[in-house]
Coordinates of C-alpha atoms in Angstrom, one line a residue:
L199 CA -0.2 -0.1 -0.1
D200 CA 3.0 2.3 0.6
H201 CA 3.5 2.2 -3.2
L202 CA 0.4 3.9 -4.1
V203 CA 1.9 7.3 -3.3
T204 CA 5.6 7.5 -3.6
F205 CA 7.9 10.2 -2.4
G206 CA 11.4 10.8 -3.6
D207 CA 13.0 8.3 -5.9
A208 CA 10.8 5.0 -5.9
N209 CA 14.0 2.6 -6.0
H210 CA 15.6 4.5 -3.1
D211 CA 14.8 4.1 0.4
P212 CA 15.7 7.2 2.3
Y213 CA 15.9 5.4 5.7
F214 CA 17.6 1.9 5.1
E215 CA 19.9 0.3 2.8
E216 CA 21.2 -3.0 1.9
I217 CA 24.1 -4.2 3.7
P218 CA 27.2 -5.2 1.3
E219 CA 28.1 -8.6 1.4
N220 CA 31.7 -7.8 2.7
E221 CA 30.1 -6.3 5.7
L222 CA 27.6 -8.9 6.7
H223 CA 27.9 -10.5 10.4
F224 CA 27.7 -14.7 10.5
Y225 CA 24.1 -14.2 11.6
Q226 CA 23.0 -11.8 8.8
R227 CA 21.8 -13.1 5.5
K228 CA 22.2 -11.7 2.2
G229 CA 19.8 -8.7 1.6
A230 CA 19.8 -7.7 5.2
R231 CA 19.1 -4.1 5.7
R232 CA 20.5 -1.5 8.3
R233 CA 19.8 2.3 8.8
R234 CA 21.2 4.2 5.8
K235 CA 24.1 6.3 6.6
L236 CA 24.0 10.3 6.0
P237 CA 26.8 11.8 3.7
E238 CA 30.0 12.4 5.7
F239 CA 31.2 15.3 3.8
I240 CA 28.3 17.4 5.4
P241 CA 29.7 19.5 8.3
K242 CA 28.9 18.2 11.7
H243 CA 26.5 21.1 12.8
D244 CA 24.3 20.5 9.5
L245 CA 24.8 16.8 9.8
K246 CA 23.5 16.7 13.2
I247 CA 20.3 18.8 12.1
L248 CA 19.7 16.4 9.2
N249 CA 20.1 13.4 11.4
S250 CA 17.6 15.0 13.9
V251 CA 15.0 15.6 11.1
K252 CA 15.5 12.1 9.8
N253 CA 14.6 10.4 13.1
R254 CA 11.7 12.8 13.6
A255 CA 10.4 12.3 10.1
Y256 CA 10.7 8.2 10.5
H257 CA 8.9 8.3 13.7
L258 CA 6.3 10.4 12.6
D259 CA 5.5 8.7 9.3
L260 CA 7.0 5.2 9.4
L261 CA 7.5 3.6 12.7
L262 CA 4.7 1.2 12.8
N263 CA 3.7 -1.4 10.5
L264 CA 0.0 -2.3 10.1
C265 CA -1.0 -5.0 7.9
G266 CA 1.8 -4.0 5.4
L267 CA 0.9 -0.3 5.7
R268 CA 3.7 1.9 7.2
I269 CA 2.1 4.3 9.6
G270 CA 3.6 6.7 12.0
W271 CA 2.8 8.7 15.1
A272 CA 1.5 11.4 13.2
G273 CA -1.1 8.8 11.3
V274 CA -2.2 7.7 14.7
I275 CA -2.7 11.1 16.1
G276 CA -4.4 12.4 13.0
L277 CA -7.3 9.7 13.8
I278 CA -8.5 11.9 16.4
P279 CA -10.8 14.4 14.7
W280 CA -9.6 18.0 14.4
I281 CA -7.5 18.1 17.7
G282 CA -5.2 15.1 16.2
D283 CA -4.8 17.1 12.8
I284 CA -3.9 20.1 14.8
I285 CA -1.3 18.3 16.8
A286 CA 0.1 16.3 13.8
F287 CA 0.1 19.9 12.0
Y288 CA 2.2 21.4 14.9
F289 CA 4.9 18.3 14.8
A290 CA 5.4 19.0 10.9
L291 CA 5.8 22.6 11.7
Q292 CA 8.3 21.7 14.3
L293 CA 10.4 19.5 11.9
V294 CA 10.5 22.5 9.3
R295 CA 11.7 24.9 12.0
K296 CA 14.6 22.5 13.0
A297 CA 15.5 22.3 9.2
R298 CA 15.8 26.3 9.5
T299 CA 18.6 25.9 12.1
I300 CA 21.2 24.6 9.2
D301 CA 24.1 27.0 8.5
G302 CA 22.8 29.7 6.4
G303 CA 19.1 29.0 7.0
L304 CA 16.7 27.4 4.3
P305 CA 16.6 29.0 1.0
K306 CA 13.2 30.7 0.4
G307 CA 12.1 28.4 -2.3
L308 CA 13.0 25.5 -0.3
E309 CA 11.3 26.4 2.6
A310 CA 8.2 27.4 0.4
E311 CA 8.1 23.8 -0.7
M312 CA 8.5 22.1 2.7
M313 CA 5.6 24.4 4.0
A314 CA 3.4 23.5 1.0
N315 CA 3.9 19.8 2.1
V316 CA 2.7 20.6 5.5
M317 CA -0.3 22.7 4.4
F318 CA -1.3 20.2 1.9
D319 CA -1.1 17.2 4.7
F320 CA -3.0 19.3 7.3
G321 CA -5.8 20.6 4.8
I322 CA -6.2 17.0 3.5
G323 CA -6.3 15.7 6.9
L324 CA -9.4 17.5 7.7
I325 CA -11.3 15.4 5.4
P326 CA -12.7 12.6 7.6
I327 CA -11.4 9.2 7.0
V328 CA -10.4 9.4 3.3
G329 CA -8.2 12.7 4.4
D330 CA -6.3 10.6 7.2
F331 CA -5.8 7.7 4.7
I332 CA -4.2 10.1 2.3
N333 CA -2.0 11.7 5.2
V334 CA -0.7 8.2 6.0
L335 CA 0.4 7.6 2.2
Y336 CA 1.6 11.2 1.5
K337 CA 4.1 11.4 4.5
C338 CA 4.8 15.0 4.6
N339 CA 7.5 14.9 7.0
S340 CA 9.5 12.3 4.9
R341 CA 9.3 14.5 1.9
N342 CA 10.6 17.3 3.8
F343 CA 13.5 15.2 5.0
I344 CA 14.5 14.2 1.6
L345 CA 14.2 17.9 0.5
L346 CA 16.5 18.9 3.0
E347 CA 19.0 16.0 2.5
K348 CA 19.2 16.9 -1.3
Y349 CA 19.7 20.5 -0.6
L350 CA 22.8 19.7 1.8
V351 CA 24.0 17.1 -0.6
K352 CA 24.3 19.7 -3.6
K353 CA 25.4 22.6 -1.3
Y354 CA 28.6 20.6 0.3
N355 CA 29.1 18.2 -2.5
T356 CA 30.6 20.9 -4.7
V357 CA 32.9 21.9 -1.9
A358 CA 34.1 18.3 -0.8
N359 CA 34.6 17.5 -4.8
P360 CA 35.7 20.6 -6.3
L361 CA 36.2 20.8 -10.4
P362 CA 39.8 20.6 -11.1
P363 CA 41.1 24.0 -12.4
S364 CA 41.4 24.2 -16.4
N365 CA 44.8 24.5 -17.7
P366 CA 45.3 27.7 -20.1
V367 CA 46.6 26.8 -23.3
V368 CA 49.9 28.6 -24.0
T369 CA 50.5 29.2 -27.6
E370 CA 54.0 30.0 -28.5
T371 CA 54.6 32.9 -31.2
P372 CA 57.3 32.3 -33.6
I373 CA 60.1 34.6 -33.3
N374 CA 60.9 36.4 -36.6
N375 CA 64.6 37.1 -36.5
S376 CA 64.5 39.5 -39.6
L377 CA 62.9 42.0 -37.3
N378 CA 65.1 41.3 -34.3
P379 CA 68.7 41.4 -35.7
P380 CA 71.2 39.7 -33.3
S381 CA 72.8 41.9 -30.7
N382 CA 76.5 42.4 -31.0
P383 CA 77.9 42.4 -27.3
S384 CA 81.2 43.9 -28.1
G385 CA 79.9 47.2 -29.4
R386 CA 82.2 47.0 -32.4
K387 CA 81.1 48.0 -35.7
T388 CA 81.2 45.1 -38.1
P389 CA 82.7 46.1 -41.4
T390 CA 80.4 45.8 -44.6
A391 CA 81.9 45.5 -48.0
N392 CA 80.3 48.2 -50.3
I393 CA 80.3 46.3 -53.5
S394 CA 78.6 49.0 -55.4
N395 CA 81.5 51.4 -54.8
R396 CA 84.4 49.3 -56.0
P397 CA 86.1 50.2 -59.3
P398 CA 85.6 47.7 -62.2
N399 CA 88.0 45.2 -63.0
P400 CA 90.1 46.3 -66.1
P401 CA 89.8 44.3 -69.2
P402 CA 92.3 41.8 -69.9
R403 CA 95.3 42.8 -72.4
D404 CA 95.8 41.1 -75.6
L405 CA 99.4 39.4 -75.8

């Protein structure tokens, strides 16, 4: 049922990853899963905030498994008419406020997108029964966690892996020796033969 509404990459689990075969313990089988590690090149302050947002989103959206349907505390609380929707809305707002504390804050466009997810989740949750079911599938908190992670990866990945500087192409200009005559370090004048001022050779005499 979770696949009725997908968020992020459909083939990518934002919370868990498959353990590589070379890291499996003797009691683990191939295909065992573990909590996905967050990118290590993100600075400690922002990584701590991202991890906190991740844990909150997981507990609010996916902590429980009910007959194959992943549901979190927000979905359970949302079953209470009106009051439950307001409480779930408050928790979703707290998650966005936590995300704002990253270095430099959230860009306005990203914050607007996260708030749109929260407002849609709150508005649709006011519809009895059907709205609560859509809320469980929509998982606005997990969507906002994915948005935050993508932003931080894009922000710090360029710092961790800078592009190599391009080497300027140096073109050699051929030297025209006719324009630059060789220098005379001794300073002496080189005698030149003036052929035009020589007298003509006398004609040969007849013997």
